Coordinates of C-alpha atoms in Angstrom, one line a residue:
X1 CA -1.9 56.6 -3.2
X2 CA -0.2 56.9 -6.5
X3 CA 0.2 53.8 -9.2
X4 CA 3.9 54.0 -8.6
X5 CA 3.5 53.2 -4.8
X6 CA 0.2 50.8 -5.3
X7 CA 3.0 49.1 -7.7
X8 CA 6.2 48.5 -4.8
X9 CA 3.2 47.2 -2.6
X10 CA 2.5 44.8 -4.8
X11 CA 5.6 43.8 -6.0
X12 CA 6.7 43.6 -2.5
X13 CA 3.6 41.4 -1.7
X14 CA 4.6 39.3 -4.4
X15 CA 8.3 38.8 -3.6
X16 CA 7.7 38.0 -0.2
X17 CA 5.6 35.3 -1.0
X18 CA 8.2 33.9 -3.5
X19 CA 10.8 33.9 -0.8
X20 CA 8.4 32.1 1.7
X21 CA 7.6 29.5 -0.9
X22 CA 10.8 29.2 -3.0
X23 CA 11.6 25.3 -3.2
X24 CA 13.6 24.7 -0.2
X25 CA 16.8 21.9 0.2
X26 CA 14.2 19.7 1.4
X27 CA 13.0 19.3 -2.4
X28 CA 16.3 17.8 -3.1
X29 CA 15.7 15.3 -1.2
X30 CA 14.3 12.0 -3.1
X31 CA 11.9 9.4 -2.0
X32 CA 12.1 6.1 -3.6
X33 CA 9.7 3.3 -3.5
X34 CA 9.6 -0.1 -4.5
X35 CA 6.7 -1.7 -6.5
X36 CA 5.9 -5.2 -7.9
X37 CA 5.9 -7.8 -5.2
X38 CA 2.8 -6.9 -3.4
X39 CA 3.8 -7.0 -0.1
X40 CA 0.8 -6.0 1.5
X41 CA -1.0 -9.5 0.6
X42 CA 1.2 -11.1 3.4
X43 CA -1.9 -8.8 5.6
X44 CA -4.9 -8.8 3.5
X45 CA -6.4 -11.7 1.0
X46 CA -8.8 -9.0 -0.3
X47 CA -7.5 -7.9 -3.7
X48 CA -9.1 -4.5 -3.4
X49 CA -6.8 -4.1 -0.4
X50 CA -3.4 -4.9 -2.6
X51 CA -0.8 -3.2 -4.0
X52 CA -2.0 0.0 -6.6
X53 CA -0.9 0.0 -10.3
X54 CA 2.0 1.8 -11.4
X55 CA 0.7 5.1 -12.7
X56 CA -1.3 5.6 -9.0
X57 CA 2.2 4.8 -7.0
X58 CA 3.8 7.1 -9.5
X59 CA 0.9 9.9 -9.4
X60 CA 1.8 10.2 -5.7
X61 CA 3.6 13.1 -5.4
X62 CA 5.5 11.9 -2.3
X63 CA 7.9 9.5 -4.5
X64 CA 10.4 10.7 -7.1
X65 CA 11.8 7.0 -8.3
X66 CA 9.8 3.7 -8.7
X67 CA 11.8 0.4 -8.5
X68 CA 10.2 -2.3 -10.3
X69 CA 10.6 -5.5 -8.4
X70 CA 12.2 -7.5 -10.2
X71 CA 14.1 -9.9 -12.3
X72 CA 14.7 -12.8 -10.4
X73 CA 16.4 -14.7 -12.9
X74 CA 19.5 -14.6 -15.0
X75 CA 18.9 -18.1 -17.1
X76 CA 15.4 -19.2 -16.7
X77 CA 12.9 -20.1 -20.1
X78 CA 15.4 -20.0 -23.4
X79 CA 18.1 -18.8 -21.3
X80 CA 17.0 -15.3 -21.1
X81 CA 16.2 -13.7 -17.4
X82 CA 12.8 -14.3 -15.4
X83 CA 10.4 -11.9 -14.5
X84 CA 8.5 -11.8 -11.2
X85 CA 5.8 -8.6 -10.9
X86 CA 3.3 -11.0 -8.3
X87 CA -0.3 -10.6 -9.3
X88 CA 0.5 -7.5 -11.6
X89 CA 1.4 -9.3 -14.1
X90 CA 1.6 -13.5 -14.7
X91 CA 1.7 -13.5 -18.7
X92 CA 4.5 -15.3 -20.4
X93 CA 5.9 -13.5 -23.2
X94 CA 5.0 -15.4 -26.3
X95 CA 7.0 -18.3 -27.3
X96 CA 8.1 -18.4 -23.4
X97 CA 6.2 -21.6 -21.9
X98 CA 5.5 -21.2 -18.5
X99 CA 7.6 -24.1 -16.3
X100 CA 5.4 -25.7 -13.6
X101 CA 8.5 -24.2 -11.2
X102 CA 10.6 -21.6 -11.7
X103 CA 10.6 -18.1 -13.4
X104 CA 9.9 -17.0 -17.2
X105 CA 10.3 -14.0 -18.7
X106 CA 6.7 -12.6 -19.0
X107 CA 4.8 -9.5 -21.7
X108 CA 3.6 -6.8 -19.4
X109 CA 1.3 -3.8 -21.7
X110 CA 0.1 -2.5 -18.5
X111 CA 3.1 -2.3 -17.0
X112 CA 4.4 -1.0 -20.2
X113 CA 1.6 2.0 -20.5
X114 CA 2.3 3.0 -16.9
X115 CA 5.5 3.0 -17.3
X116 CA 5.2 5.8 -20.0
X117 CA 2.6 7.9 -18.1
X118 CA 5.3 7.8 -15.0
X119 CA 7.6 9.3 -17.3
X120 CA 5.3 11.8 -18.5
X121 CA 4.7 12.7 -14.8
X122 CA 8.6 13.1 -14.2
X123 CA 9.0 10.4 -12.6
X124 CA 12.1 7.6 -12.9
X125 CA 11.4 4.0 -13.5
X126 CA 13.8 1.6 -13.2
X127 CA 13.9 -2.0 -12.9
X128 CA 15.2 -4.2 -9.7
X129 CA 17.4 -7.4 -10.8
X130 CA 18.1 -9.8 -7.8
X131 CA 18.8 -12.8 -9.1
X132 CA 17.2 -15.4 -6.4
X133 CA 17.5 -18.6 -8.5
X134 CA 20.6 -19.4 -9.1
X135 CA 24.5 -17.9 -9.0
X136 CA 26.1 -16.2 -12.0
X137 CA 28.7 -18.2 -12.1
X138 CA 31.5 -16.9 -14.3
X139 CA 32.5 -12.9 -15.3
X140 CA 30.8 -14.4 -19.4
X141 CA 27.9 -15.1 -17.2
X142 CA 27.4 -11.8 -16.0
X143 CA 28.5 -9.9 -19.1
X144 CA 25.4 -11.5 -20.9
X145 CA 23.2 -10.8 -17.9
X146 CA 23.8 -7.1 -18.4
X147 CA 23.4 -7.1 -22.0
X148 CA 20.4 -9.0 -21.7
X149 CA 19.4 -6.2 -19.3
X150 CA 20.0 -3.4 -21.7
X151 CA 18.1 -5.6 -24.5
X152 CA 15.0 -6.2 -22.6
X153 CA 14.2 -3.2 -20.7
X154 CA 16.9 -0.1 -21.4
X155 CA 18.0 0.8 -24.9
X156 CA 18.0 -2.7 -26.8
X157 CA 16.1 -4.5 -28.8
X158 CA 14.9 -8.0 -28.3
X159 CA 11.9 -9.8 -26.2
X160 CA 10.8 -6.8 -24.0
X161 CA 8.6 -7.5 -21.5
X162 CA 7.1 -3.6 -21.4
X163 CA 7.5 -3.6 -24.9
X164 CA 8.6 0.2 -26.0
X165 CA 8.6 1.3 -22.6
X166 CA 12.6 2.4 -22.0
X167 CA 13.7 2.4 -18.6
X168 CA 15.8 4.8 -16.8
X169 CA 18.4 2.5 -15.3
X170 CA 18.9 -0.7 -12.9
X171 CA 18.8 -1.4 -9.3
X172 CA 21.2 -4.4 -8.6
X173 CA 20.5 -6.3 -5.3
X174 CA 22.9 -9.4 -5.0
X175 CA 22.0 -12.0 -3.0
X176 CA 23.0 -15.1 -4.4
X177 CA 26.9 -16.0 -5.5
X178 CA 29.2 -13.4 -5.6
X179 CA 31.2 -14.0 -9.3
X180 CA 30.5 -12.2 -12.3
X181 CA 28.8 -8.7 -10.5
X182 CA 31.7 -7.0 -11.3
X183 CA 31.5 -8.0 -15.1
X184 CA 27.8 -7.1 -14.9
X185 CA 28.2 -3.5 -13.7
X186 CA 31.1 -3.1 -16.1
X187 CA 29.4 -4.2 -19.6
X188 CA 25.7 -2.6 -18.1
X189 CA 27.8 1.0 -17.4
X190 CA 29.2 0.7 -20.9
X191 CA 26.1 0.1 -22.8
X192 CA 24.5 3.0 -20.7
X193 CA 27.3 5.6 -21.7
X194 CA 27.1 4.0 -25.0
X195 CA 23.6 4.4 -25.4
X196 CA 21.3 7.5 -27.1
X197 CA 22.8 10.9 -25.7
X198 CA 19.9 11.8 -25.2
X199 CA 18.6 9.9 -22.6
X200 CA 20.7 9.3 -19.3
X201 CA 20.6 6.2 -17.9
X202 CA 21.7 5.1 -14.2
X203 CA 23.0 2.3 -12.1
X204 CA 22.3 2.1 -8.3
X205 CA 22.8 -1.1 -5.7
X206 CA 21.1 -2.1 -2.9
X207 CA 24.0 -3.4 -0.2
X208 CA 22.9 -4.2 3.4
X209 CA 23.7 -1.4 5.8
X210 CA 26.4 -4.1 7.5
X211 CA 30.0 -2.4 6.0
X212 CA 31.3 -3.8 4.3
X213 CA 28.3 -6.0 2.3
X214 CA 29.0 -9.9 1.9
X215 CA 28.6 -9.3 -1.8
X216 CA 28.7 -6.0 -2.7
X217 CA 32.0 -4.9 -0.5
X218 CA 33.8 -2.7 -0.4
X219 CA 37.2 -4.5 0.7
X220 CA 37.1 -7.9 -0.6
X221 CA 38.4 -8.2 -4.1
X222 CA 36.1 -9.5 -6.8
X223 CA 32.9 -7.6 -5.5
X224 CA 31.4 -4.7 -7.2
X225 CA 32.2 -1.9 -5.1
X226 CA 35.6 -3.4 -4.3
X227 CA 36.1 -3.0 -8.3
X228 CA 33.9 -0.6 -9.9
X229 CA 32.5 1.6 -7.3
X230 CA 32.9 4.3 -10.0
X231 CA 30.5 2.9 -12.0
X232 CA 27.1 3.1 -9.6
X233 CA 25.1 6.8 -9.7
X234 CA 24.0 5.8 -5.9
X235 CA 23.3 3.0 -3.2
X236 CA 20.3 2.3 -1.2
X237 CA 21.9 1.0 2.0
X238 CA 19.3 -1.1 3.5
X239 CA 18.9 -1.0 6.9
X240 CA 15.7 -3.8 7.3
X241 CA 16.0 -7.3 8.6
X242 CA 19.3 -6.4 10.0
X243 CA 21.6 -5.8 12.7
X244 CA 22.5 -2.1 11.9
X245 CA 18.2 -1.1 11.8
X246 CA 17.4 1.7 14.2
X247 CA 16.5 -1.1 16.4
X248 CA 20.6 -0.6 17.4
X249 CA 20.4 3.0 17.0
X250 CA 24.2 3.2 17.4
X251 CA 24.9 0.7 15.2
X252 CA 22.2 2.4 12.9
X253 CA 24.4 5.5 13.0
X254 CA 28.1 4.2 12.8
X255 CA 27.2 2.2 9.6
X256 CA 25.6 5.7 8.0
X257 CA 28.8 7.3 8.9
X258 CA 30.9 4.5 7.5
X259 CA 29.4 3.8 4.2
X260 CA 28.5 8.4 3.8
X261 CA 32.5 8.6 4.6
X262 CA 33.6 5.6 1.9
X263 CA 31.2 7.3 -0.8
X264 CA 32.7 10.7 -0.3
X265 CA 35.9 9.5 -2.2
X266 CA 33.9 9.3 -5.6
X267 CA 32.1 12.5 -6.6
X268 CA 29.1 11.5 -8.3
X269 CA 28.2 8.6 -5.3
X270 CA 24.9 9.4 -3.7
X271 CA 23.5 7.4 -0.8
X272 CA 19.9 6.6 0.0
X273 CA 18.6 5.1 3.3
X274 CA 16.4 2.1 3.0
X275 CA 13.7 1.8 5.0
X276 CA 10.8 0.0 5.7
X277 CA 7.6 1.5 5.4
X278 CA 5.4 -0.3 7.6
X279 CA 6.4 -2.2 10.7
X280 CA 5.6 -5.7 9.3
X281 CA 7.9 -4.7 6.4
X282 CA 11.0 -5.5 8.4
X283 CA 11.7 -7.3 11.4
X284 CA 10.7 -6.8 14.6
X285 CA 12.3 -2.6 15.0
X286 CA 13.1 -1.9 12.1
X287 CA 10.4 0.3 11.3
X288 CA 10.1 4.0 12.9
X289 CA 7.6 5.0 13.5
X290 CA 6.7 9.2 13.2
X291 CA 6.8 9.7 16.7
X292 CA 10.4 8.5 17.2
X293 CA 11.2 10.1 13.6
X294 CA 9.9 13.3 15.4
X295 CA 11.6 13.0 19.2
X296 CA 14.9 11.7 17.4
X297 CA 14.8 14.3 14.8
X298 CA 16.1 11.4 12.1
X299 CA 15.9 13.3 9.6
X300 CA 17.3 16.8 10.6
X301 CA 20.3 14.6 11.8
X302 CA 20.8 12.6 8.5
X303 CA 20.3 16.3 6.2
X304 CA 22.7 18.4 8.5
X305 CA 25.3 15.6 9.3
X306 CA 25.5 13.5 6.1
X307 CA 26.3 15.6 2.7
X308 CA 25.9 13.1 0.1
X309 CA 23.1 11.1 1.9
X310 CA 20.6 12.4 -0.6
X311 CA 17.3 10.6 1.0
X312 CA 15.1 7.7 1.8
X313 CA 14.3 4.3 -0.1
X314 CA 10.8 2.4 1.2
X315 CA 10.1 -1.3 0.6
X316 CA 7.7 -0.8 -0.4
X317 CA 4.6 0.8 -1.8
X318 CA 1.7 -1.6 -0.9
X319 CA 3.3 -1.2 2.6
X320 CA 3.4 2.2 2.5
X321 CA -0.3 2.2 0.8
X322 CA -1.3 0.8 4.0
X323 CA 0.2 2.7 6.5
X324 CA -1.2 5.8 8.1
X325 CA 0.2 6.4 11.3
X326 CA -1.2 9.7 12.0
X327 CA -5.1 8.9 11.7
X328 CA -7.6 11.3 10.2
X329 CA -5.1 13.6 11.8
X330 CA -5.7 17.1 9.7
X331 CA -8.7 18.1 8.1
X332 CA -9.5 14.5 7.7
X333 CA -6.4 13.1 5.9
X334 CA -5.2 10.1 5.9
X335 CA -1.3 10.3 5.1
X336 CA 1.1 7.7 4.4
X337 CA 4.2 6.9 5.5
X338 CA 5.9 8.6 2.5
X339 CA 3.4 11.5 3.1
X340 CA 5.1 12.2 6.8
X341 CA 8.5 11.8 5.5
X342 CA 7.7 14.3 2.7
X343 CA 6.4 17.3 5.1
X344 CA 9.4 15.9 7.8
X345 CA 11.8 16.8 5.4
X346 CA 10.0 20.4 4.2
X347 CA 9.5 21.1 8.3
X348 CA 12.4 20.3 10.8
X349 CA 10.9 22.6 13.2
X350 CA 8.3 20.1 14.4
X351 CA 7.3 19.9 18.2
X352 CA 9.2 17.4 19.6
X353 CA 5.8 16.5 21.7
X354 CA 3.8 15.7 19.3
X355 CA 3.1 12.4 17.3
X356 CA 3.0 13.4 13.8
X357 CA 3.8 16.5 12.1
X358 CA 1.0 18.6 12.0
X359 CA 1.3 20.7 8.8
X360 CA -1.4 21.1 6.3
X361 CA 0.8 22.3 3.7
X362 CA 3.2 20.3 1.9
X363 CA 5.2 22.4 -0.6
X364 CA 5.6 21.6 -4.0
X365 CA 8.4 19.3 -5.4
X366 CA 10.3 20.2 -9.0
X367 CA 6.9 17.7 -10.8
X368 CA 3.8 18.8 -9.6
X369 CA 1.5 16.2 -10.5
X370 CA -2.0 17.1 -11.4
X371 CA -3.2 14.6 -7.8
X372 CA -1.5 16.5 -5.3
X373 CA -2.8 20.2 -6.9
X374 CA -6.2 18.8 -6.9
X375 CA -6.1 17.2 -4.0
X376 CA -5.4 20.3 -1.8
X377 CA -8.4 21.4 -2.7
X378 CA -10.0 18.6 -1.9
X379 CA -8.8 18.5 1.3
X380 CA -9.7 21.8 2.6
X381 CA -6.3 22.5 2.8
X382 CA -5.7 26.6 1.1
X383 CA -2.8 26.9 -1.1
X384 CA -0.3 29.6 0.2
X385 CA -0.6 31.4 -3.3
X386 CA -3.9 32.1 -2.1
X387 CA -3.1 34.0 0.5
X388 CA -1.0 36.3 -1.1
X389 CA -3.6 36.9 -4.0
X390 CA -5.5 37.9 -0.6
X391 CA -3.2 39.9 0.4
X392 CA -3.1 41.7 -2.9
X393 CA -6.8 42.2 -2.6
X394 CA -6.7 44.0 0.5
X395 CA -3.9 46.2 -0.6
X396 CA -5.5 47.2 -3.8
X397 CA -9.4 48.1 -1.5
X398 CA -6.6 50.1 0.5
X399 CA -5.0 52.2 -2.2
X400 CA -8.2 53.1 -4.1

């Protein structure tokens, strides 16, 4: 066989292989986790059994976006916010006295270091306020909230609880008071664009899947997506502890329709669905579970029907830690939650029959981390660019 044929072959080996393994849609869709409040110690008292640092949440390659949880404060110790991050991280920031109740803003160079490495692994980090302690009371209120914000973890300068550790934006959850949110996503939106144009910086909510949200909106005046719904990059629309969880299924699916069709009418609007990972993490049907993910096909339904519904939000990662549904179901694994929902959405052609999705080959996202490549390996599970160097092989023993 000449070179010049020997050279199509391969080529042709090659290309085929590319198109098999090109990054599908499915790699568009993100997974976000929360991570901070440990929820996994409401099972287990044993410490080795609680929630993983930051850098091993974020070097799971089934997440895209961490949300730290959270500020719980807007006026606690020296009027500056309060920091909760459970058994992660209990040290006041210096000058800060602890009060014997109540929050305090707290110094965090674990945290901090982590926080970097995510970054490094292309991974966002951004930080959860939901202020649990008392209402912001007046539109001033919030205005200094958000630049407090911006000061302590984004672009600011001031008493930084992960020191020079910049965060890539806010997660607002509101679930005290409804005055002042407005003037919080205003003056936060402005110091973003404001900031270094070299880093973007982004705003999401987390509203209850009920529409319209008690204090988010839309529709009632003086709420944040009644007035600045221009000003969020997306909303986690939570479905757990309420009415509208797949527990209703048709509830479940009118409220996606209704809050997909509301965020259609500004462009850059995304929607995530939130989720709980674990069945204690919600109430009682919230959760489900891979075989009802599988015989409903959820997630074919949410891609193909729901444009600018963009993926899934799971409270949270200790939960999700904890959680694997399938067993030592392939080649002894032990996937997660987040792990099924990963290969769900690279495979909607899964047998309806079955309990999990049985496919030992999760294709790569756009950040590879160094984990997952290893960790195929590990598994006994071959990567598919092994086969085509196979493949190659044989053709090449053929032609000479």
């Amino acid at each position: 066989m000449s070179n010049h044929l020997v050279s199509v072959v391969l080529a042709s080996v090659l290309v085929s292989f590319a198109l098999a393994h090109a990054p599908s849609s499915a790699n568009a869709q993100k997974l976000v986790a929360f991570w901070g409040q440990n929820q996994v110690g409401n099972l287990y008292a044993e410490p080795t059994m609680w929630e993983r640092p930051l850098i091993d949440v974020c070097k799971d390659n089934s997440y895209d976006i961490i949300h730290i949880a959270y500020v719980n404060s807007h006026k606690a110790v020296n009027n500056m916010p309060g920091l909760d991050l459970s058994f992660h991280c209990q040290t006041p920031f210096p000058g800060y006295n602890r009060p014997t109740n109540g929050p305090v803003l707290l110094r965090c160079p674990d945290v901090e270091a982590d926080i970097k490495a995510c970054q490094q692994l292309g991974k966002k980090v951004m930080i959860v306020v939901e202020e649990s302690q008392q209402a912001v009371a007046t539109d001033a209120d919030g205005i200094k909230f958000a630049t407090d914000i911006w000061n302590l973890f984004l672009g600011g300068q001031g008493d930084r609880p992960f020191g020079s550790a910049v965060l890539d934006g806010v997660d607002l959850h509101i679930k005290v008071g409804v005055t002042g949110y407005s003037a919080f996503v205003t003056q936060l939106r402005s110091l973003m664009d404001a900031g270094s144009s070299s880093k973007a910086y982004y705003l999401s909510g987390t509203p209850s899947c009920e529409f319209p949200d008690g204090y988010f909106g839309p529709t009632w005046a003086g709420l944040p997506l009644t007035d600045v719904p221009d000003k969020f990059d997306y909303l986690s629309i939570s479905t757990i502890g309420s009415q509208c969880s797949y527990r209703n299924k048709d509830l479940f699916w009118s409220r996606i329709n209704l809050w997909t069709n509301w965020a259609k009418a500004y462009s850059k609007l995304d929607v995530v669905l939130g989720l709980p990972s674990y069945p204690n993490a919600g109430a009682v049907g919230d959760y489900i579970d891979p075989p009802t993910l599988i015989q409903d096909k959820v997630l074919p339904v949410l891609q193909q029907n729901f444009s600018n519904l963009v993926g899934i939000s799971l409270w949270d990662a200790s939960y999700d830690e904890a959680n694997h549904p399938c067993g030592n179901d392939v080649q002894g694994q032990q996937r997660t939650y987040s792990d099924v929902l990963r290969v769900l959405y690279a495979n909607s052609n899964v047998d309806v029959n079955t309990t999990c999705p049985v496919v030992v080959y999760n294709p790569p996202k756009d950040n590879p981390d160094t984990r997952s490549q290893v960790s195929s390996a590990s598994r006994g599970v071959v990567p598919p660019f092994s086969y085509a160097l196979v493949a190659v092989f044989y053709v090449m023993m053929f032609c000479f």
